[in-house]
XYZ file of C-alpha atoms in Angstrom:
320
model
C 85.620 118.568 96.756
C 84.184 119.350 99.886
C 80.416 119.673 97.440
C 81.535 116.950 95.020
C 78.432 115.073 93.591
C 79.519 111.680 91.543
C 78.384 111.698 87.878
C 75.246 110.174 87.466
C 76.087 106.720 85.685
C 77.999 106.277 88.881
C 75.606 105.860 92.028
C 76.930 104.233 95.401
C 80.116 103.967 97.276
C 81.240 100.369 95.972
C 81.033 101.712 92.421
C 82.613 104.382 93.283
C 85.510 103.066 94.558
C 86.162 99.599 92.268
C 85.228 101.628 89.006
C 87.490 104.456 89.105
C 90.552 102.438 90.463
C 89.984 99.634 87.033
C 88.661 102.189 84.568
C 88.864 106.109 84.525
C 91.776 108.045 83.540
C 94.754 108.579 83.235
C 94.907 105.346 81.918
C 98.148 104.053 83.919
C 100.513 103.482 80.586
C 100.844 107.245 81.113
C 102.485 107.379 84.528
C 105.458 110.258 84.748
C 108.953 109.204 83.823
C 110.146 108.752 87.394
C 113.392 108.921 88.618
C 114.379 106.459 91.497
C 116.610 106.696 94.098
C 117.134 104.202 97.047
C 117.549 105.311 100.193
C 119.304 103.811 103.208
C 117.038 103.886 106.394
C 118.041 104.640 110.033
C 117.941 100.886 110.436
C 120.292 99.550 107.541
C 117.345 98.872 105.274
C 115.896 100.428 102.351
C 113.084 102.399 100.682
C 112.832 103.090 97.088
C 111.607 107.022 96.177
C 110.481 107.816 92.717
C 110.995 111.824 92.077
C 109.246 113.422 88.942
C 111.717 116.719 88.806
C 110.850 120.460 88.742
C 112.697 123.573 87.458
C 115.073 124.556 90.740
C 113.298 126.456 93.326
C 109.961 124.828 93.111
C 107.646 123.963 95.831
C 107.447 119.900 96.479
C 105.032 117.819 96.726
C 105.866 114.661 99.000
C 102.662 111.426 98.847
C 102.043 108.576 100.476
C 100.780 106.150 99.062
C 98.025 103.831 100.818
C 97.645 100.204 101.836
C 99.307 98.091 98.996
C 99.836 100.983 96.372
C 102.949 102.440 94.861
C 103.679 105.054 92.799
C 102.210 103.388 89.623
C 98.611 103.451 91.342
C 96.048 105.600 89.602
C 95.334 108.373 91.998
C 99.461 109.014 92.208
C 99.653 109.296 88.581
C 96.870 112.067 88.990
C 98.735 113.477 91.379
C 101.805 113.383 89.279
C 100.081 115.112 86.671
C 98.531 117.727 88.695
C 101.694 118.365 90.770
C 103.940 118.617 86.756
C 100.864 121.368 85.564
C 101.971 123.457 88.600
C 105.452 123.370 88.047
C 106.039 120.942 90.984
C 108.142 118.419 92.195
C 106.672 115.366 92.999
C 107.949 112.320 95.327
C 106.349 109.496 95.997
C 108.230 107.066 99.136
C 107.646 103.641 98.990
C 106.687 101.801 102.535
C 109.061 98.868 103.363
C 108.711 96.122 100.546
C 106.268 98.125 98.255
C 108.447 99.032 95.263
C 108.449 95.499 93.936
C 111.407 94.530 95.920
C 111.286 92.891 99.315
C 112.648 95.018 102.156
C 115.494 94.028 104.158
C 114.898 94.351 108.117
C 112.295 92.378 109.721
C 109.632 94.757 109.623
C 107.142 95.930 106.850
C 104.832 99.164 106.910
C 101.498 100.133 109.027
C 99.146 103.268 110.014
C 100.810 104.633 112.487
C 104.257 105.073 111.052
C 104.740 108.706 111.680
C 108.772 107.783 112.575
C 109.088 106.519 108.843
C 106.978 109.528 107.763
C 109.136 112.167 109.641
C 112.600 110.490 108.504
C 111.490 111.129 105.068
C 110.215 114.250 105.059
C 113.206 115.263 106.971
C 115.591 113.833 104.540
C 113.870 116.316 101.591
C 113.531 118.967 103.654
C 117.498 118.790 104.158
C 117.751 119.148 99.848
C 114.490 121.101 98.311
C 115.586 124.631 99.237
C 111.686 125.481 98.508
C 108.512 125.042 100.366
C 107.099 121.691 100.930
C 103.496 119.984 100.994
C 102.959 115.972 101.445
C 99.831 114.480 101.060
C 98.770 110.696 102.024
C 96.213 108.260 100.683
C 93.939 106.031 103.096
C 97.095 104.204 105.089
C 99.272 106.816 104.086
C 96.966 109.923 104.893
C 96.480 108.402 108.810
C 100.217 107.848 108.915
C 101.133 111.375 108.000
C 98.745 112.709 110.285
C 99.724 110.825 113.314
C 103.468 112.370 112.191
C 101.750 115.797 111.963
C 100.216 115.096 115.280
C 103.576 113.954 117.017
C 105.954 116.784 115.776
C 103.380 119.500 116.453
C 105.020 123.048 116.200
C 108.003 121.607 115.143
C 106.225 120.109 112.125
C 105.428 123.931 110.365
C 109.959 124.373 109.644
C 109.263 121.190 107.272
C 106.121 121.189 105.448
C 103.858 124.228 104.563
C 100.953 122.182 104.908
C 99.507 118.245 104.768
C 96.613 116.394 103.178
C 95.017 113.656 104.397
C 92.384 111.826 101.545
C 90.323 108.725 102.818
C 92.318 108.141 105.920
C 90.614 105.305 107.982
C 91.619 107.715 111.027
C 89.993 105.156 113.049
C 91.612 102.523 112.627
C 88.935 100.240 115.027
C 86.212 100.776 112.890
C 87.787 100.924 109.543
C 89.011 97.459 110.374
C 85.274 96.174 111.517
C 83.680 97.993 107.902
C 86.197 95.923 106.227
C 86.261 92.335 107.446
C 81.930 92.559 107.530
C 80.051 91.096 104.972
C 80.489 91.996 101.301
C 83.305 93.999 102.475
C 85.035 91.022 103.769
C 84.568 89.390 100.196
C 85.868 92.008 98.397
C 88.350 94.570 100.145
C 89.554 92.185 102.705
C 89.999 89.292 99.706
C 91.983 91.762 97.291
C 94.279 93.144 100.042
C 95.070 89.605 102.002
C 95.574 88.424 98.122
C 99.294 90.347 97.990
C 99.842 90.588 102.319
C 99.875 87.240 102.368
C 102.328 86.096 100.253
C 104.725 88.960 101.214
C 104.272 88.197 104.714
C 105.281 84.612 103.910
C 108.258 85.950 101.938
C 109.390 87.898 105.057
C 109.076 85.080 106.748
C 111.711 83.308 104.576
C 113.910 86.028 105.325
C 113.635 85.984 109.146
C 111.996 82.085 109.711
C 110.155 82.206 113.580
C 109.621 85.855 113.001
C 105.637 85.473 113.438
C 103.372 82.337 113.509
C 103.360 81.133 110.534
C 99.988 78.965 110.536
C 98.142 81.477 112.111
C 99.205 84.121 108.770
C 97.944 81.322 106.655
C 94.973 80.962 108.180
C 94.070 84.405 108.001
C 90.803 85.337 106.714
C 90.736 89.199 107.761
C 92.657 92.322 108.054
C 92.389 91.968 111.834
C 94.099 88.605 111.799
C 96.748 89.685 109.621
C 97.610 92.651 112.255
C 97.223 90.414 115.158
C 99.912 87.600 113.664
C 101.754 89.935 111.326
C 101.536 93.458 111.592
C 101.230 94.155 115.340
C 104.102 91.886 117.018
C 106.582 93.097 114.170
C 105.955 96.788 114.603
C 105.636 96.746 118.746
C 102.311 95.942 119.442
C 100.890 93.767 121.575
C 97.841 92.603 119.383
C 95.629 94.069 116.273
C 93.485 96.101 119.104
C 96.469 97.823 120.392
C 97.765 98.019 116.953
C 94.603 99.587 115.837
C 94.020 102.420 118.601
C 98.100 103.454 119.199
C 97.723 104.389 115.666
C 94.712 106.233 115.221
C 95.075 109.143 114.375
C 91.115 110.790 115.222
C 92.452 110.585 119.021
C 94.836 113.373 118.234
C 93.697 116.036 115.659
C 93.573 118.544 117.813
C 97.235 118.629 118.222
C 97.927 119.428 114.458
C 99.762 122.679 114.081
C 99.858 123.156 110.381
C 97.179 123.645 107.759
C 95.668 119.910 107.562
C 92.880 119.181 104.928
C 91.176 115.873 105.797
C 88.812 114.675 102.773
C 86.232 112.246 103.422
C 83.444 110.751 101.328
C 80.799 109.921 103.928
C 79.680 106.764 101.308
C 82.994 105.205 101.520
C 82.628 101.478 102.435
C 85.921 101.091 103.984
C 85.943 104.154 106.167
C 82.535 104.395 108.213
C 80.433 107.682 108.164
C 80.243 107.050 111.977
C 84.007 107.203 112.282
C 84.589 110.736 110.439
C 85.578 113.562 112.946
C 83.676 116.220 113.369
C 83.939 119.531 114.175
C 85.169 120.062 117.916
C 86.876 116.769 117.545
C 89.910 118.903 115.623
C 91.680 121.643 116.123
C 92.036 125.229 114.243
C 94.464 123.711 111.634
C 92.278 121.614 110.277
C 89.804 121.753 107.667
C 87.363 119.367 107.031
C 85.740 118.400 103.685
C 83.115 115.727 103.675
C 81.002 114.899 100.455
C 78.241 112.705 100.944
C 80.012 110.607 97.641
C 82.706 109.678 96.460
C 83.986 106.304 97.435
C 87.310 105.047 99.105
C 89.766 107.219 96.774
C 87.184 107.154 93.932
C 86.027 110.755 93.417
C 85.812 109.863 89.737
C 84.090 113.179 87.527
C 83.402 113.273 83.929
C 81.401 111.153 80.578
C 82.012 107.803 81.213
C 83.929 106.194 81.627
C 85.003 109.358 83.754
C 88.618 110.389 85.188
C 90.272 110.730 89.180
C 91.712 114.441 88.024
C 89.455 116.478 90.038
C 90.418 114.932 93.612
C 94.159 116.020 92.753
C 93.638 119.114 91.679
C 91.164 120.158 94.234
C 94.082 118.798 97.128
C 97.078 120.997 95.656
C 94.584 124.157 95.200
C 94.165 123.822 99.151
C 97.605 122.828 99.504
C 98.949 125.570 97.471
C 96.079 128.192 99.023
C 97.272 126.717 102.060
Protein backbone atom coordinates (compact mmCIF):
# COMPACT_ATOMS: atom_id res chain seq x y z
CA UNK A 1 0.00 0.00 0.00
CA UNK A 2 2.77 2.10 0.62
CA UNK A 3 2.61 2.67 -3.84
CA UNK A 4 -1.18 2.32 -3.94
CA UNK A 5 -2.64 4.41 -6.89
CA UNK A 6 -6.74 4.69 -6.67
CA UNK A 7 -8.52 3.27 -9.76
CA UNK A 8 -9.12 5.74 -12.18
CA UNK A 9 -13.04 6.34 -11.98
CA UNK A 10 -12.06 7.31 -8.49
CA UNK A 11 -9.97 10.69 -8.40
CA UNK A 12 -9.66 12.81 -5.05
CA UNK A 13 -9.63 12.21 -1.40
CA UNK A 14 -13.47 13.01 -0.67
CA UNK A 15 -14.39 10.32 -3.20
CA UNK A 16 -12.24 8.30 -1.92
CA UNK A 17 -13.29 8.16 1.34
CA UNK A 18 -17.47 8.60 1.09
CA UNK A 19 -17.51 6.07 -1.96
CA UNK A 20 -15.84 3.14 -0.63
CA UNK A 21 -17.44 3.38 2.93
CA UNK A 22 -21.43 3.47 0.92
CA UNK A 23 -20.50 1.30 -2.04
CA UNK A 24 -17.53 -1.20 -2.60
CA UNK A 25 -17.34 -4.58 -1.26
CA UNK A 26 -17.88 -6.76 0.78
CA UNK A 27 -21.19 -5.64 0.68
CA UNK A 28 -21.90 -5.58 4.64
CA UNK A 29 -24.87 -8.45 4.59
CA UNK A 30 -21.73 -10.61 4.50
CA UNK A 31 -20.10 -9.70 7.80
CA UNK A 32 -18.52 -13.00 9.74
CA UNK A 33 -20.78 -14.87 12.10
CA UNK A 34 -19.41 -13.28 15.25
CA UNK A 35 -19.43 -14.53 18.49
CA UNK A 36 -19.96 -12.00 21.42
CA UNK A 37 -18.88 -11.95 24.68
CA UNK A 38 -19.27 -9.09 27.30
CA UNK A 39 -16.72 -8.23 29.32
CA UNK A 40 -16.63 -6.63 32.76
CA UNK A 41 -14.16 -3.60 32.89
CA UNK A 42 -11.76 -2.59 35.73
CA UNK A 43 -14.43 -0.04 36.55
CA UNK A 44 -17.74 -2.20 36.89
CA UNK A 45 -18.79 -1.39 33.35
CA UNK A 46 -18.86 -3.14 30.19
CA UNK A 47 -17.54 -3.67 26.64
CA UNK A 48 -18.99 -5.95 24.17
CA UNK A 49 -16.13 -8.14 21.97
CA UNK A 50 -17.19 -9.92 18.87
CA UNK A 51 -14.57 -12.98 18.18
CA UNK A 52 -14.65 -14.71 14.65
CA UNK A 53 -12.81 -18.17 15.92
CA UNK A 54 -9.71 -19.97 14.54
CA UNK A 55 -8.50 -23.61 14.66
CA UNK A 56 -6.48 -23.71 18.31
CA UNK A 57 -3.07 -22.40 18.14
CA UNK A 58 -3.58 -19.64 15.69
CA UNK A 59 -2.10 -16.28 15.67
CA UNK A 60 -4.84 -13.36 16.63
CA UNK A 61 -5.69 -10.59 15.26
CA UNK A 62 -7.07 -7.89 17.83
CA UNK A 63 -8.83 -4.21 15.81
CA UNK A 64 -9.96 -1.23 16.81
CA UNK A 65 -12.32 0.16 15.41
CA UNK A 66 -12.41 4.10 14.72
CA UNK A 67 -14.55 7.07 15.68
CA UNK A 68 -18.25 5.81 15.65
CA UNK A 69 -17.63 2.30 13.97
CA UNK A 70 -18.18 -1.20 15.24
CA UNK A 71 -17.51 -4.34 14.11
CA UNK A 72 -20.23 -4.29 11.35
CA UNK A 73 -18.26 -1.32 9.56
CA UNK A 74 -16.91 -2.13 6.14
CA UNK A 75 -13.20 -2.05 6.53
CA UNK A 76 -13.66 -4.66 9.76
CA UNK A 77 -15.56 -6.98 7.68
CA UNK A 78 -12.44 -6.83 5.27
CA UNK A 79 -10.47 -7.40 7.91
CA UNK A 80 -12.54 -10.27 9.06
CA UNK A 81 -12.23 -11.79 5.84
CA UNK A 82 -8.63 -11.35 5.38
CA UNK A 83 -7.78 -12.37 8.98
CA UNK A 84 -10.46 -16.05 8.28
CA UNK A 85 -8.20 -16.63 4.68
CA UNK A 86 -5.13 -16.81 7.00
CA UNK A 87 -6.42 -19.04 9.40
CA UNK A 88 -6.79 -16.27 12.05
CA UNK A 89 -8.62 -15.26 14.86
CA UNK A 90 -10.15 -12.14 14.74
CA UNK A 91 -11.53 -9.73 17.67
CA UNK A 92 -12.93 -6.74 17.32
CA UNK A 93 -13.52 -4.58 21.10
CA UNK A 94 -16.12 -2.27 21.17
CA UNK A 95 -15.28 1.37 22.87
CA UNK A 96 -17.71 2.25 25.74
CA UNK A 97 -21.36 2.52 24.26
CA UNK A 98 -20.47 1.42 20.63
CA UNK A 99 -22.04 -2.04 20.37
CA UNK A 100 -25.55 -0.66 20.20
CA UNK A 101 -25.95 -0.65 23.87
CA UNK A 102 -25.25 2.31 26.11
CA UNK A 103 -22.34 1.85 28.50
CA UNK A 104 -22.71 1.96 32.09
CA UNK A 105 -20.04 4.32 33.95
CA UNK A 106 -19.98 7.89 33.23
CA UNK A 107 -17.49 7.91 30.67
CA UNK A 108 -17.51 7.07 26.86
CA UNK A 109 -14.35 6.46 24.52
CA UNK A 110 -11.51 8.96 23.01
CA UNK A 111 -7.89 8.96 21.22
CA UNK A 112 -5.86 8.59 23.76
CA UNK A 113 -7.24 5.56 25.51
CA UNK A 114 -4.18 3.45 25.62
CA UNK A 115 -5.44 2.21 29.46
CA UNK A 116 -8.64 0.70 27.69
CA UNK A 117 -6.36 -0.52 24.87
CA UNK A 118 -3.80 -2.28 27.21
CA UNK A 119 -6.66 -3.87 29.53
CA UNK A 120 -7.83 -5.56 26.49
CA UNK A 121 -5.07 -6.72 24.93
CA UNK A 122 -3.97 -7.95 28.24
CA UNK A 123 -7.10 -9.81 28.89
CA UNK A 124 -6.40 -11.98 25.34
CA UNK A 125 -3.07 -12.23 25.84
CA UNK A 126 -3.96 -14.09 29.27
CA UNK A 127 -6.20 -16.87 26.82
CA UNK A 128 -4.70 -17.05 23.01
CA UNK A 129 -1.71 -19.28 23.79
CA UNK A 130 -0.45 -17.99 20.16
CA UNK A 131 1.10 -14.88 18.88
CA UNK A 132 -0.82 -11.74 18.71
CA UNK A 133 -1.16 -8.63 16.24
CA UNK A 134 -3.89 -5.66 16.80
CA UNK A 135 -4.45 -3.20 14.39
CA UNK A 136 -6.57 0.22 14.81
CA UNK A 137 -8.56 2.39 12.45
CA UNK A 138 -8.32 6.38 12.51
CA UNK A 139 -9.44 6.80 16.50
CA UNK A 140 -8.55 3.43 17.13
CA UNK A 141 -5.06 3.32 15.26
CA UNK A 142 -3.89 6.71 17.51
CA UNK A 143 -5.24 4.98 20.58
CA UNK A 144 -3.25 1.83 20.12
CA UNK A 145 -0.28 3.66 19.39
CA UNK A 146 -0.28 5.94 22.31
CA UNK A 147 -0.70 2.25 24.28
CA UNK A 148 2.29 1.03 22.20
CA UNK A 149 4.04 4.19 23.12
CA UNK A 150 3.26 3.94 26.98
CA UNK A 151 4.13 0.19 27.59
CA UNK A 152 7.31 0.40 25.51
CA UNK A 153 9.49 -2.81 26.01
CA UNK A 154 6.99 -4.23 27.96
CA UNK A 155 4.57 -4.01 25.02
CA UNK A 156 6.75 -6.85 22.67
CA UNK A 157 5.49 -10.09 25.69
CA UNK A 158 1.85 -9.11 24.29
CA UNK A 159 1.63 -8.35 20.74
CA UNK A 160 4.08 -9.39 17.91
CA UNK A 161 3.45 -6.31 16.21
CA UNK A 162 0.68 -3.20 15.70
CA UNK A 163 -0.91 -1.33 12.81
CA UNK A 164 -1.93 1.91 12.79
CA UNK A 165 -4.29 2.90 9.34
CA UNK A 166 -5.44 6.65 9.05
CA UNK A 167 -4.65 7.61 12.57
CA UNK A 168 -5.23 11.45 12.98
CA UNK A 169 -1.88 11.13 15.16
CA UNK A 170 -2.30 14.73 15.56
CA UNK A 171 -5.01 15.16 17.04
CA UNK A 172 -4.72 19.40 16.79
CA UNK A 173 -4.81 19.43 13.29
CA UNK A 174 -7.01 16.57 12.49
CA UNK A 175 -9.56 18.42 14.55
CA UNK A 176 -8.93 21.96 12.55
CA UNK A 177 -9.15 19.74 8.82
CA UNK A 178 -12.38 18.62 10.14
CA UNK A 179 -14.49 21.43 11.56
CA UNK A 180 -13.14 23.80 8.19
CA UNK A 181 -15.24 24.31 5.45
CA UNK A 182 -16.75 21.46 3.43
CA UNK A 183 -15.26 19.32 5.98
CA UNK A 184 -17.29 20.85 8.63
CA UNK A 185 -20.48 20.10 6.41
CA UNK A 186 -19.81 16.77 5.88
CA UNK A 187 -17.47 14.80 8.41
CA UNK A 188 -18.18 16.99 11.31
CA UNK A 189 -22.26 16.79 10.37
CA UNK A 190 -22.23 12.82 10.03
CA UNK A 191 -20.19 12.23 13.23
CA UNK A 192 -22.03 15.01 15.65
CA UNK A 193 -25.30 13.26 13.92
CA UNK A 194 -24.85 9.92 16.40
CA UNK A 195 -22.34 11.89 19.39
CA UNK A 196 -24.92 13.91 20.03
CA UNK A 197 -27.66 12.02 20.88
CA UNK A 198 -25.51 9.47 22.82
CA UNK A 199 -23.99 12.15 24.70
CA UNK A 200 -27.51 13.29 25.64
CA UNK A 201 -28.37 9.69 26.55
CA UNK A 202 -25.37 9.62 28.95
CA UNK A 203 -26.52 12.44 30.22
CA UNK A 204 -29.83 10.79 31.29
CA UNK A 205 -27.86 8.33 32.97
CA UNK A 206 -25.64 10.65 35.06
CA UNK A 207 -27.92 14.25 34.81
CA UNK A 208 -25.14 17.39 35.67
CA UNK A 209 -22.49 15.17 34.26
CA UNK A 210 -21.50 17.91 31.49
CA UNK A 211 -23.30 21.13 30.32
CA UNK A 212 -25.93 20.19 28.73
CA UNK A 213 -26.74 23.41 26.49
CA UNK A 214 -23.40 23.83 25.55
CA UNK A 215 -23.53 19.76 23.91
CA UNK A 216 -26.58 20.98 22.15
CA UNK A 217 -25.21 23.74 20.81
CA UNK A 218 -22.40 22.08 19.39
CA UNK A 219 -21.55 22.65 15.90
CA UNK A 220 -17.93 20.95 15.79
CA UNK A 221 -15.83 18.14 16.92
CA UNK A 222 -13.88 20.63 19.04
CA UNK A 223 -16.97 21.66 20.95
CA UNK A 224 -18.06 18.29 21.51
CA UNK A 225 -14.48 17.49 23.24
CA UNK A 226 -14.46 20.68 25.08
CA UNK A 227 -18.21 20.01 26.78
CA UNK A 228 -18.21 16.25 26.40
CA UNK A 229 -15.26 14.40 25.76
CA UNK A 230 -12.50 16.26 27.65
CA UNK A 231 -14.06 16.93 31.30
CA UNK A 232 -15.39 13.20 31.31
CA UNK A 233 -12.11 11.57 30.43
CA UNK A 234 -9.69 14.10 32.67
CA UNK A 235 -9.05 16.87 30.64
CA UNK A 236 -9.15 20.18 31.20
CA UNK A 237 -10.51 21.38 27.71
CA UNK A 238 -10.57 20.01 23.86
CA UNK A 239 -6.81 21.60 23.52
CA UNK A 240 -5.51 19.59 26.32
CA UNK A 241 -7.66 16.80 25.23
CA UNK A 242 -6.25 17.03 21.82
CA UNK A 243 -2.31 17.21 22.52
CA UNK A 244 -2.24 14.60 25.88
CA UNK A 245 -3.42 12.27 23.30
CA UNK A 246 -1.45 12.62 20.36
CA UNK A 247 0.23 10.19 19.62
CA UNK A 248 3.04 11.92 16.74
CA UNK A 249 4.69 13.42 20.10
CA UNK A 250 5.79 9.94 21.00
CA UNK A 251 6.69 7.54 18.09
CA UNK A 252 9.91 7.31 18.84
CA UNK A 253 9.25 5.41 21.93
CA UNK A 254 7.54 2.42 20.07
CA UNK A 255 9.38 -0.79 20.70
CA UNK A 256 7.61 -3.21 18.47
CA UNK A 257 7.20 -3.45 14.72
CA UNK A 258 4.58 -0.45 14.08
CA UNK A 259 3.24 0.09 10.46
CA UNK A 260 1.60 3.54 10.24
CA UNK A 261 -0.44 3.91 6.79
CA UNK A 262 -1.28 7.20 5.60
CA UNK A 263 -2.91 8.51 2.43
CA UNK A 264 -1.38 11.97 2.07
CA UNK A 265 -5.04 13.04 0.19
CA UNK A 266 -7.00 12.21 3.18
CA UNK A 267 -9.28 15.17 4.10
CA UNK A 268 -9.56 14.41 7.67
CA UNK A 269 -5.94 13.77 8.45
CA UNK A 270 -3.69 16.71 6.98
CA UNK A 271 -0.61 15.90 4.73
CA UNK A 272 1.12 18.53 6.98
CA UNK A 273 0.43 16.47 10.07
CA UNK A 274 1.98 12.98 8.79
CA UNK A 275 5.35 12.12 10.57
CA UNK A 276 8.16 11.84 8.87
CA UNK A 277 11.12 10.15 8.97
CA UNK A 278 13.35 11.23 12.08
CA UNK A 279 10.13 12.03 13.77
CA UNK A 280 9.90 7.94 14.61
CA UNK A 281 11.85 5.57 15.80
CA UNK A 282 13.48 2.15 14.32
CA UNK A 283 10.17 0.23 14.92
CA UNK A 284 8.34 1.97 12.77
CA UNK A 285 7.61 1.83 9.25
CA UNK A 286 6.02 4.29 7.38
CA UNK A 287 3.79 3.92 4.28
CA UNK A 288 2.39 7.02 2.70
CA UNK A 289 0.46 6.91 -0.73
CA UNK A 290 -0.24 10.07 -2.21
CA UNK A 291 -4.22 8.48 -2.43
CA UNK A 292 -6.33 6.84 -0.88
CA UNK A 293 -8.73 8.69 1.30
CA UNK A 294 -9.63 8.50 5.12
CA UNK A 295 -9.91 4.49 5.25
CA UNK A 296 -10.91 4.40 1.55
CA UNK A 297 -8.09 2.60 -0.30
CA UNK A 298 -10.83 1.19 -2.52
CA UNK A 299 -9.06 -1.06 -5.78
CA UNK A 300 -10.86 -2.75 -8.49
CA UNK A 301 -13.89 -2.21 -11.69
CA UNK A 302 -16.30 -0.19 -10.23
CA UNK A 303 -17.82 -0.08 -8.21
CA UNK A 304 -14.42 -1.40 -6.65
CA UNK A 305 -13.75 -3.27 -3.15
CA UNK A 306 -11.64 -2.17 0.47
CA UNK A 307 -9.79 -5.87 0.24
CA UNK A 308 -6.46 -4.69 -0.67
CA UNK A 309 -5.88 -2.30 2.50
CA UNK A 310 -6.50 -5.56 4.71
CA UNK A 311 -4.57 -7.73 3.11
CA UNK A 312 -1.65 -5.52 2.53
CA UNK A 313 -1.83 -4.74 6.78
CA UNK A 314 -1.74 -8.59 7.85
CA UNK A 315 1.12 -9.33 5.07
CA UNK A 316 3.22 -6.68 7.17
CA UNK A 317 1.74 -7.83 10.24
CA UNK A 318 2.37 -11.39 9.59
CA UNK A 319 6.05 -10.47 7.82
CA UNK A 320 6.32 -8.55 10.83
Amino acid sequence: MHDYRAPWWLPGGHLQTIWPTLFSRPRLARAPAYVRERWRAPDGDFIDVDHVPAAAGAPWLVLFHGLESSSTSRYAVAFAQAAHGRGWHFVVPHFRGCSGELNLAPRSYHSGDFAEIGWVLGRIRESAGAPMLAAGVSLGGNALLRWAEEAGDTAAPVVRAVAAICAPVDLAAAGAAIDHGLNRLVYARTFLRTMKPRALAKWQQFPGLFDRERLDGARTLHDFDDCFTAPLHGFTSADDYWRRASAKPHLNAIRVPALLLNAANDPLVPRSSLPVRHEVGTHVTLWQPRAGGHVGFAAGRFPGHVHAMPAAVCEWLAQA
